Amino acid sequence: MTIELRSDTFTLPSADMRRAMADAELGDDCYGEDPTVRQLEELAAELVGQPDALFLPSGTMANLCGILAQADRGRAVIAGHRSDVYHFEAGGPAVLGGTSMRAVPNLPDGTLDPAALLGELALDRTDSQYAVPALVCVETSHNMCGGVPLSPGYLQHVRATADEHRVRLHIDGARLFNAAVALGVPASETGAVGDSLQFCLSKGLGAPVGSILAASVDTVDRARRLRKMLGGGMRQAGVLAAAGLLALKNIEERLAADHANAAEFARRLAESAVLEVRHGGPVTNIVLFRVAGIDDHQVFVERCAESGLRLFAWEPEWVRAVFHAGVTSAEAIRAADIARLTAEKLA
Ligand SMILES: *Cc1c(COP(=O)(O)O)cnc(C)c1O
C-alpha cells in the first residue's frame, strides 16, 4: 500500500460521510432552500466566530469571493509572497477583479515582514500615483512556511495595523483548525479577528469537496453574488455539505492524531545525519525537510515513490510531507524508514 503524503487533499470520505451524503436532506441552494447547506453554514459561522458563512466549491473560490467582496476594482490587495492567495490561485483577484495584488515578504514563521507591510499601507492616499489599499491577507497555518500557525498575539497586531490604516483583514485559514488545535485555542479566537475568513473542509477535516467563507452578513451577501458570477452557485449542494457537517465533528482528536504522526515522522528523520527538518520539527500536520547536499529533490521524491511513499518536492529545495486521516501511526513510522533509507543511498 502506497503511503500518500503529498497533501491532506488526498483524504477520501469515510463510510459515515458517504452515508450522510446519501441521506442528506436537499433543496435548491441557489434559492436558499437546501437545509443541509444552511445547517453547515450556520455551524461553520459559529465555530469560527463570525456572524454569517457561505459554502463554496473550493478554497480558491472562497478566497476570491472574500477578497473581491471587500476590494473593488483598482484597489490594492496585500498578501505574503509565499501565500496561497498570491502564489497558487492563478492571480484571480487581479485577473477577475481588477485589483492590484501587492506581495510583501513572508518571514519564516508565516508572518508578514512588518516594515514592508507598513510600506504598502502608508502610501499617501492623496497621491494619485498609487492604488489605494483595501485589504490585507494573512494565512494560517502557513502552508509554504511549513504549517506554522499565526499566534493570537500576531493576529491582534495585524488587526490593529489594518484598523489604523483603514483596510480590512482577510484570513486564509485553509488549515485554520490545524492551527487552532496546535495553539490550543478555539478556532473562533482566530476566526473572529478577521473581517473575513476562509477554511477548507476538504483538507485535514476530510470532506471530499468544499470551503467556507465566513464574514459579516453584508460581506457574505456580496460574496454570494460573486460566487454566482463565478459559476459556483450549486443546486442540491447539501450532498456535499452533509460531508462537511460530519467533517466538523471530533476535529480536535482527528487533527491532534495527524500532528502527532507528523512529529514522530520528523523525529525519526532528524536522527539521520543526512536529513534536515525545517524549524527543527513540525507544529501542525506539515513537515518540510531536505537531504543534505541535494538542491533539487525530484530524484529523491521519485525514488521514494518507487518504494511506496508519495512526497512532494517543494520549491524544490524542500520536500513536503503532509499528514492526514488516511495515514496511520504505523504508516508514519514506515514512511520515515523509507525516506531515511532513500536519503542515505542518495547522499
Ligand atoms: C489548499 C489551499 C487553498 C485553496 O483551496 P482549494 O480548495 O484547493 O482551492 C487556499 N489556501 C491555502 C493556504 C491552501 O492550502
CSV table of C-alpha atoms and ligand atoms in Angstrom, one decimal:
chain,number,residue,atom,x,y,z
A,1,MET,CA,0.0,0.0,0.0
A,2,THR,CA,1.3,3.4,-1.0
A,3,ILE,CA,1.6,6.0,1.8
A,4,GLU,CA,0.2,9.2,0.4
A,5,LEU,CA,1.9,12.3,2.0
A,6,ARG,CA,1.8,14.7,-1.0
A,7,SER,CA,-1.2,16.6,0.5
A,8,ASP,CA,-4.0,16.4,3.0
A,9,THR,CA,-6.3,16.9,0.0
A,10,PHE,CA,-5.9,13.2,-0.8
A,11,THR,CA,-8.2,12.2,2.1
A,12,LEU,CA,-11.2,10.0,1.0
A,13,PRO,CA,-14.6,10.4,2.5
A,14,SER,CA,-15.3,7.9,5.3
A,15,ALA,CA,-18.1,5.3,5.2
A,16,ASP,CA,-20.0,7.5,7.6
A,17,MET,CA,-19.6,10.5,5.4
A,18,ARG,CA,-20.8,8.6,2.3
A,19,ARG,CA,-23.9,7.5,4.2
A,20,ALA,CA,-24.5,11.1,5.4
A,21,MET,CA,-24.2,12.3,1.8
A,22,ALA,CA,-26.7,9.7,0.6
A,23,ASP,CA,-29.2,10.5,3.3
A,24,ALA,CA,-28.9,14.3,3.2
A,25,GLU,CA,-32.0,16.4,3.1
A,26,LEU,CA,-31.8,18.6,-0.1
A,27,GLY,CA,-33.2,21.6,-1.8
A,28,ASP,CA,-32.1,24.2,-4.4
A,29,ASP,CA,-29.3,26.2,-2.7
A,30,CYS,CA,-29.4,29.0,-5.3
A,31,TYR,CA,-33.0,29.6,-3.9
A,32,GLY,CA,-31.6,29.3,-0.4
A,33,GLU,CA,-33.6,26.2,0.1
A,34,ASP,CA,-31.1,23.5,0.8
A,35,PRO,CA,-31.4,22.8,4.6
A,36,THR,CA,-28.2,20.9,4.8
A,37,VAL,CA,-26.2,23.7,3.3
A,38,ARG,CA,-27.8,26.2,5.6
A,39,GLN,CA,-27.1,24.0,8.7
A,40,LEU,CA,-23.4,23.7,7.6
A,41,GLU,CA,-23.2,27.5,7.1
A,42,GLU,CA,-24.7,28.3,10.5
A,43,LEU,CA,-22.5,25.8,12.3
A,44,ALA,CA,-19.4,27.0,10.5
A,45,ALA,CA,-20.1,30.7,11.2
A,46,GLU,CA,-20.5,29.8,14.9
A,47,LEU,CA,-17.3,27.7,15.1
A,48,VAL,CA,-15.2,30.5,13.6
A,49,GLY,CA,-16.8,33.4,15.5
A,50,GLN,CA,-18.3,35.2,12.5
A,51,PRO,CA,-21.9,36.4,12.0
A,52,ASP,CA,-22.5,34.5,8.7
A,53,ALA,CA,-21.0,32.0,6.3
A,54,LEU,CA,-21.2,30.8,2.8
A,55,PHE,CA,-20.4,27.3,1.4
A,56,LEU,CA,-18.3,27.3,-1.8
A,57,PRO,CA,-16.8,24.6,-4.0
A,58,SER,CA,-13.1,25.4,-3.2
A,59,GLY,CA,-10.8,27.4,-1.0
A,60,THR,CA,-9.6,29.3,-4.1
A,61,MET,CA,-13.2,30.5,-4.8
A,62,ALA,CA,-13.8,31.3,-1.2
A,63,ASN,CA,-10.6,33.4,-1.0
A,64,LEU,CA,-11.5,35.1,-4.4
A,65,CYS,CA,-15.1,35.9,-3.3
A,66,GLY,CA,-13.9,37.1,0.1
A,67,ILE,CA,-11.3,39.3,-1.4
A,68,LEU,CA,-13.5,40.8,-4.2
A,69,ALA,CA,-16.4,41.4,-1.8
A,70,GLN,CA,-14.1,43.8,0.1
A,71,ALA,CA,-11.7,45.2,-2.6
A,72,ASP,CA,-13.2,47.0,-5.6
A,73,ARG,CA,-11.5,47.2,-9.0
A,74,GLY,CA,-8.4,49.4,-8.8
A,75,ARG,CA,-7.8,48.9,-5.1
A,76,ALA,CA,-4.7,47.2,-3.8
A,77,VAL,CA,-4.8,43.8,-2.1
A,78,ILE,CA,-1.7,43.0,0.1
A,79,ALA,CA,-0.6,39.4,0.7
A,80,GLY,CA,2.6,37.4,1.6
A,81,HIS,CA,4.8,36.5,-1.3
A,82,ARG,CA,4.5,32.8,-0.2
A,83,SER,CA,0.8,32.9,0.4
A,84,ASP,CA,-1.6,30.7,-1.4
A,85,VAL,CA,-3.6,33.8,-2.4
A,86,TYR,CA,-0.6,35.3,-4.1
A,87,HIS,CA,1.1,32.2,-5.4
A,88,PHE,CA,-1.3,29.4,-6.1
A,89,GLU,CA,-4.6,30.9,-7.2
A,90,ALA,CA,-3.8,31.9,-10.8
A,91,GLY,CA,-3.8,35.6,-10.0
A,92,GLY,CA,-7.6,35.5,-9.6
A,93,PRO,CA,-8.1,38.8,-7.6
A,94,ALA,CA,-6.1,40.7,-10.3
A,95,VAL,CA,-7.4,38.9,-13.4
A,96,LEU,CA,-11.1,38.6,-12.4
A,97,GLY,CA,-11.5,41.5,-10.1
A,98,GLY,CA,-9.1,44.1,-11.4
A,99,THR,CA,-7.4,44.5,-8.1
A,100,SER,CA,-3.7,45.2,-7.8
A,101,MET,CA,-2.0,42.4,-6.0
A,102,ARG,CA,0.9,43.6,-3.8
A,103,ALA,CA,3.3,41.0,-2.3
A,104,VAL,CA,5.2,41.6,0.9
A,105,PRO,CA,7.8,39.1,2.1
A,106,ASN,CA,6.7,36.3,4.4
A,107,LEU,CA,9.1,35.8,7.2
A,108,PRO,CA,9.9,32.1,8.0
A,109,ASP,CA,7.2,32.0,10.7
A,110,GLY,CA,4.5,32.9,8.1
A,111,THR,CA,4.0,36.4,9.3
A,112,LEU,CA,4.4,39.4,7.0
A,113,ASP,CA,7.5,41.5,7.1
A,114,PRO,CA,6.3,44.4,9.2
A,115,ALA,CA,8.3,47.1,7.6
A,116,ALA,CA,7.3,46.0,4.1
A,117,LEU,CA,3.6,45.8,5.2
A,118,LEU,CA,3.8,49.3,6.6
A,119,GLY,CA,5.4,50.5,3.4
A,120,GLU,CA,2.4,49.3,1.4
A,121,LEU,CA,-0.2,50.6,3.9
A,122,ALA,CA,1.4,54.0,4.5
A,123,LEU,CA,1.4,55.1,0.8
A,124,ASP,CA,0.0,58.6,0.5
A,125,ARG,CA,-3.7,58.1,-0.4
A,126,THR,CA,-4.0,61.7,-1.8
A,127,ASP,CA,-1.2,60.9,-4.3
A,128,SER,CA,-3.0,59.7,-7.5
A,129,GLN,CA,0.0,57.6,-8.5
A,130,TYR,CA,-0.9,54.8,-6.0
A,131,ALA,CA,-3.6,52.1,-5.9
A,132,VAL,CA,-5.3,52.7,-2.6
A,133,PRO,CA,-5.0,49.6,-0.3
A,134,ALA,CA,-8.3,47.9,0.6
A,135,LEU,CA,-7.3,44.6,2.2
A,136,VAL,CA,-4.5,42.7,3.9
A,137,CYS,CA,-4.5,38.8,3.6
A,138,VAL,CA,-2.7,36.5,6.1
A,139,GLU,CA,-2.5,32.7,6.1
A,140,THR,CA,-2.8,30.3,9.0
A,141,SER,CA,-1.4,27.7,9.3
A,142,HIS,CA,1.1,28.9,6.7
A,143,ASN,CA,1.5,26.1,4.1
A,144,MET,CA,4.7,27.2,2.3
A,145,CYS,CA,6.3,28.2,5.6
A,146,GLY,CA,5.8,24.6,6.9
A,147,GLY,CA,2.4,24.6,8.5
A,148,VAL,CA,3.2,27.2,11.2
A,149,PRO,CA,0.2,28.8,12.9
A,150,LEU,CA,0.0,32.6,13.4
A,151,SER,CA,-0.1,33.3,17.1
A,152,PRO,CA,-3.1,35.1,18.6
A,153,GLY,CA,-0.8,38.0,19.6
A,154,TYR,CA,0.4,38.4,16.0
A,155,LEU,CA,-3.2,38.3,14.6
A,156,GLN,CA,-4.2,41.1,17.1
A,157,HIS,CA,-1.2,43.1,15.9
A,158,VAL,CA,-2.1,42.8,12.2
A,159,ARG,CA,-5.7,43.6,13.1
A,160,ALA,CA,-4.6,46.8,14.9
A,161,THR,CA,-2.4,47.7,11.9
A,162,ALA,CA,-5.2,47.1,9.5
A,163,ASP,CA,-7.6,49.3,11.6
A,164,GLU,CA,-5.0,52.1,11.9
A,165,HIS,CA,-4.7,52.2,8.1
A,166,ARG,CA,-8.4,51.7,7.4
A,167,VAL,CA,-8.1,48.5,5.5
A,168,ARG,CA,-9.8,45.2,6.0
A,169,LEU,CA,-8.3,41.8,7.1
A,170,HIS,CA,-8.9,38.5,5.3
A,171,ILE,CA,-7.6,35.3,6.9
A,172,ASP,CA,-6.9,32.4,4.6
A,173,GLY,CA,-7.4,29.7,7.2
A,174,ALA,CA,-7.4,26.8,4.8
A,175,ARG,CA,-6.0,24.8,7.8
A,176,LEU,CA,-7.4,27.1,10.5
A,177,PHE,CA,-8.4,24.1,12.6
A,178,ASN,CA,-4.9,22.6,12.5
A,179,ALA,CA,-3.6,26.0,13.7
A,180,ALA,CA,-6.2,26.1,16.5
A,181,VAL,CA,-5.5,22.6,17.7
A,182,ALA,CA,-1.8,23.2,17.7
A,183,LEU,CA,-2.2,26.5,19.6
A,184,GLY,CA,-4.8,25.0,22.0
A,185,VAL,CA,-7.3,27.8,21.4
A,186,PRO,CA,-10.8,27.7,19.9
A,187,ALA,CA,-10.9,28.4,16.1
A,188,SER,CA,-13.2,31.3,16.9
A,189,GLU,CA,-10.3,33.1,18.6
A,190,THR,CA,-8.5,33.4,15.2
A,191,GLY,CA,-11.7,33.5,13.1
A,192,ALA,CA,-13.2,36.5,14.8
A,193,VAL,CA,-10.1,38.6,14.3
A,194,GLY,CA,-10.6,38.9,10.5
A,195,ASP,CA,-13.2,40.8,8.6
A,196,SER,CA,-13.4,37.6,6.6
A,197,LEU,CA,-12.1,34.1,6.9
A,198,GLN,CA,-11.8,31.1,4.6
A,199,PHE,CA,-11.3,27.5,5.7
A,200,CYS,CA,-11.2,24.2,3.7
A,201,LEU,CA,-13.4,21.3,4.6
A,202,SER,CA,-11.5,19.2,2.0
A,203,LYS,CA,-8.1,19.0,3.7
A,204,GLY,CA,-7.4,17.7,7.2
A,205,LEU,CA,-11.1,17.8,8.0
A,206,GLY,CA,-11.6,15.0,5.4
A,207,ALA,CA,-14.6,16.1,3.4
A,208,PRO,CA,-14.3,15.5,-0.4
A,209,VAL,CA,-15.3,19.0,-1.6
A,210,GLY,CA,-15.8,22.5,-0.3
A,211,SER,CA,-14.8,25.5,1.7
A,212,ILE,CA,-16.4,28.0,3.9
A,213,LEU,CA,-16.2,31.8,3.7
A,214,ALA,CA,-17.2,33.4,7.0
A,215,ALA,CA,-17.8,37.2,7.5
A,216,SER,CA,-20.4,39.8,8.3
A,217,VAL,CA,-23.9,39.4,6.7
A,218,ASP,CA,-23.1,42.2,4.3
A,219,THR,CA,-19.8,40.7,3.1
A,220,VAL,CA,-21.4,37.3,2.8
A,221,ASP,CA,-24.2,38.8,0.7
A,222,ARG,CA,-21.7,40.3,-1.7
A,223,ALA,CA,-19.7,37.1,-1.8
A,224,ARG,CA,-22.9,35.1,-2.6
A,225,ARG,CA,-23.4,37.3,-5.8
A,226,LEU,CA,-19.7,36.8,-6.7
A,227,ARG,CA,-20.0,33.1,-6.2
A,228,LYS,CA,-22.9,33.0,-8.6
A,229,MET,CA,-21.0,35.2,-11.1
A,230,LEU,CA,-18.0,32.7,-11.0
A,231,GLY,CA,-20.3,29.8,-11.6
A,232,GLY,CA,-20.0,28.5,-8.1
A,233,GLY,CA,-23.7,28.6,-7.2
A,234,MET,CA,-24.6,24.9,-6.7
A,235,ARG,CA,-28.1,23.4,-6.6
A,236,GLN,CA,-28.5,20.3,-4.3
A,237,ALA,CA,-25.2,21.1,-2.7
A,238,GLY,CA,-26.4,19.5,0.5
A,239,VAL,CA,-24.9,16.3,-0.8
A,240,LEU,CA,-21.6,17.9,-0.3
A,241,ALA,CA,-22.5,19.9,2.8
A,242,ALA,CA,-23.5,16.7,4.6
A,243,ALA,CA,-19.9,15.5,4.4
A,244,GLY,CA,-18.8,19.0,5.6
A,245,LEU,CA,-21.1,18.8,8.6
A,246,LEU,CA,-19.6,15.5,9.6
A,247,ALA,CA,-16.0,16.8,9.0
A,248,LEU,CA,-16.7,19.4,11.7
A,249,LYS,CA,-17.3,16.7,14.3
A,250,ASN,CA,-14.4,15.5,16.6
A,251,ILE,CA,-12.0,17.9,14.9
A,252,GLU,CA,-9.6,18.1,17.8
A,253,GLU,CA,-9.0,14.4,18.3
A,254,ARG,CA,-8.7,13.9,14.5
A,255,LEU,CA,-6.2,16.6,13.8
A,256,ALA,CA,-4.1,16.0,17.0
A,257,ALA,CA,-3.5,12.5,15.7
A,258,ASP,CA,-2.2,13.9,12.4
A,259,HIS,CA,0.1,16.4,14.3
A,260,ALA,CA,1.4,13.5,16.5
A,261,ASN,CA,2.2,11.4,13.4
A,262,ALA,CA,3.9,14.4,11.7
A,263,ALA,CA,6.0,14.9,14.9
A,264,GLU,CA,7.0,11.3,15.1
A,265,PHE,CA,7.9,11.2,11.4
A,266,ALA,CA,10.1,14.3,11.8
A,267,ARG,CA,11.7,13.0,15.0
A,268,ARG,CA,12.8,9.9,13.1
A,269,LEU,CA,14.1,11.9,10.1
A,270,ALA,CA,16.1,14.1,12.4
A,271,GLU,CA,18.0,11.1,13.7
A,272,SER,CA,19.6,10.7,10.3
A,273,ALA,CA,22.8,12.7,9.7
A,274,VAL,CA,21.8,13.3,6.0
A,275,LEU,CA,18.3,14.8,6.7
A,276,GLU,CA,17.4,18.2,7.9
A,277,VAL,CA,13.9,19.1,9.2
A,278,ARG,CA,12.8,22.7,8.8
A,279,HIS,CA,12.1,24.7,12.0
A,280,GLY,CA,13.5,21.7,14.0
A,281,GLY,CA,10.1,20.0,13.7
A,282,PRO,CA,6.5,20.5,12.7
A,283,VAL,CA,3.9,22.4,14.7
A,284,THR,CA,0.9,21.0,12.8
A,285,ASN,CA,0.5,18.4,10.1
A,286,ILE,CA,3.1,19.6,7.6
A,287,VAL,CA,6.8,18.6,7.6
A,288,LEU,CA,9.3,20.3,5.4
A,289,PHE,CA,12.7,18.6,5.2
A,290,ARG,CA,15.7,18.2,2.9
A,291,VAL,CA,18.5,15.8,2.1
A,292,ALA,CA,21.9,17.3,2.8
A,293,GLY,CA,23.8,18.3,-0.3
A,294,ILE,CA,20.8,18.0,-2.6
A,295,ASP,CA,19.4,21.1,-4.2
A,296,ASP,CA,16.7,19.6,-6.4
A,297,HIS,CA,14.7,16.8,-4.7
A,298,GLN,CA,12.9,15.5,-7.7
A,299,VAL,CA,15.1,12.3,-7.9
A,300,PHE,CA,14.7,11.7,-4.1
A,301,VAL,CA,10.9,12.0,-4.5
A,302,GLU,CA,10.9,9.6,-7.4
A,303,ARG,CA,12.9,7.0,-5.5
A,304,CYS,CA,10.6,7.3,-2.5
A,305,ALA,CA,7.6,6.8,-4.8
A,306,GLU,CA,9.2,3.6,-6.1
A,307,SER,CA,9.4,2.4,-2.5
A,308,GLY,CA,5.7,3.2,-1.9
A,309,LEU,CA,6.0,6.7,-0.3
A,310,ARG,CA,4.5,9.7,-2.1
A,311,LEU,CA,6.1,13.1,-1.2
A,312,PHE,CA,6.1,16.5,-2.9
A,313,ALA,CA,9.3,18.3,-4.0
A,314,TRP,CA,8.6,21.8,-2.8
A,315,GLU,CA,10.3,24.9,-4.1
A,316,PRO,CA,12.4,22.5,-5.0
A,317,GLU,CA,15.0,22.7,-2.2
A,318,TRP,CA,12.5,21.3,0.4
A,319,VAL,CA,10.4,18.2,0.4
A,320,ARG,CA,6.9,18.4,1.9
A,321,ALA,CA,5.1,15.6,3.8
A,322,VAL,CA,1.5,16.2,4.9
A,323,PHE,CA,-0.2,14.0,7.5
A,324,HIS,CA,-4.0,13.3,7.3
A,325,ALA,CA,-6.7,10.9,8.2
A,326,GLY,CA,-5.5,8.5,5.5
A,327,VAL,CA,-2.2,7.8,7.3
A,328,THR,CA,-1.9,5.6,10.4
A,329,SER,CA,0.8,6.0,13.0
A,330,ALA,CA,2.4,2.7,11.8
A,331,GLU,CA,2.5,4.2,8.3
A,332,ALA,CA,4.1,7.4,9.6
A,333,ILE,CA,6.9,5.3,11.0
A,334,ARG,CA,7.3,3.2,7.8
A,335,ALA,CA,7.3,6.5,5.8
A,336,ALA,CA,10.2,7.8,7.9
A,337,ASP,CA,12.1,4.5,7.4
A,338,ILE,CA,11.6,4.7,3.6
A,339,ALA,CA,12.7,8.4,3.5
A,340,ARG,CA,15.8,7.7,5.6
A,341,LEU,CA,16.9,4.7,3.6
A,342,THR,CA,16.3,6.5,0.3
A,343,ALA,CA,18.2,9.6,1.5
A,344,GLU,CA,21.1,7.7,2.9
A,345,LYS,CA,21.5,5.9,-0.5
A,346,LEU,CA,21.5,9.2,-2.4
A,347,ALA,CA,23.5,11.4,-0.1
B,1,LIG,C1,-5.4,24.5,-0.4
B,1,LIG,C2,-5.3,25.9,0.0
B,1,LIG,C3,-6.2,26.9,-0.6
B,1,LIG,C4,-7.1,26.6,-1.8
B,1,LIG,O1,-8.0,25.6,-1.5
B,1,LIG,P1,-8.6,24.7,-2.8
B,1,LIG,O2,-9.8,24.1,-2.2
B,1,LIG,O3,-7.5,23.8,-3.2
B,1,LIG,O4,-8.9,25.7,-3.9
B,1,LIG,C5,-6.1,28.2,-0.1
B,1,LIG,N1,-5.2,28.5,0.8
B,1,LIG,C6,-4.3,27.6,1.3
B,1,LIG,C7,-3.4,28.0,2.4
B,1,LIG,C8,-4.4,26.3,0.9
B,1,LIG,O5,-3.5,25.4,1.5
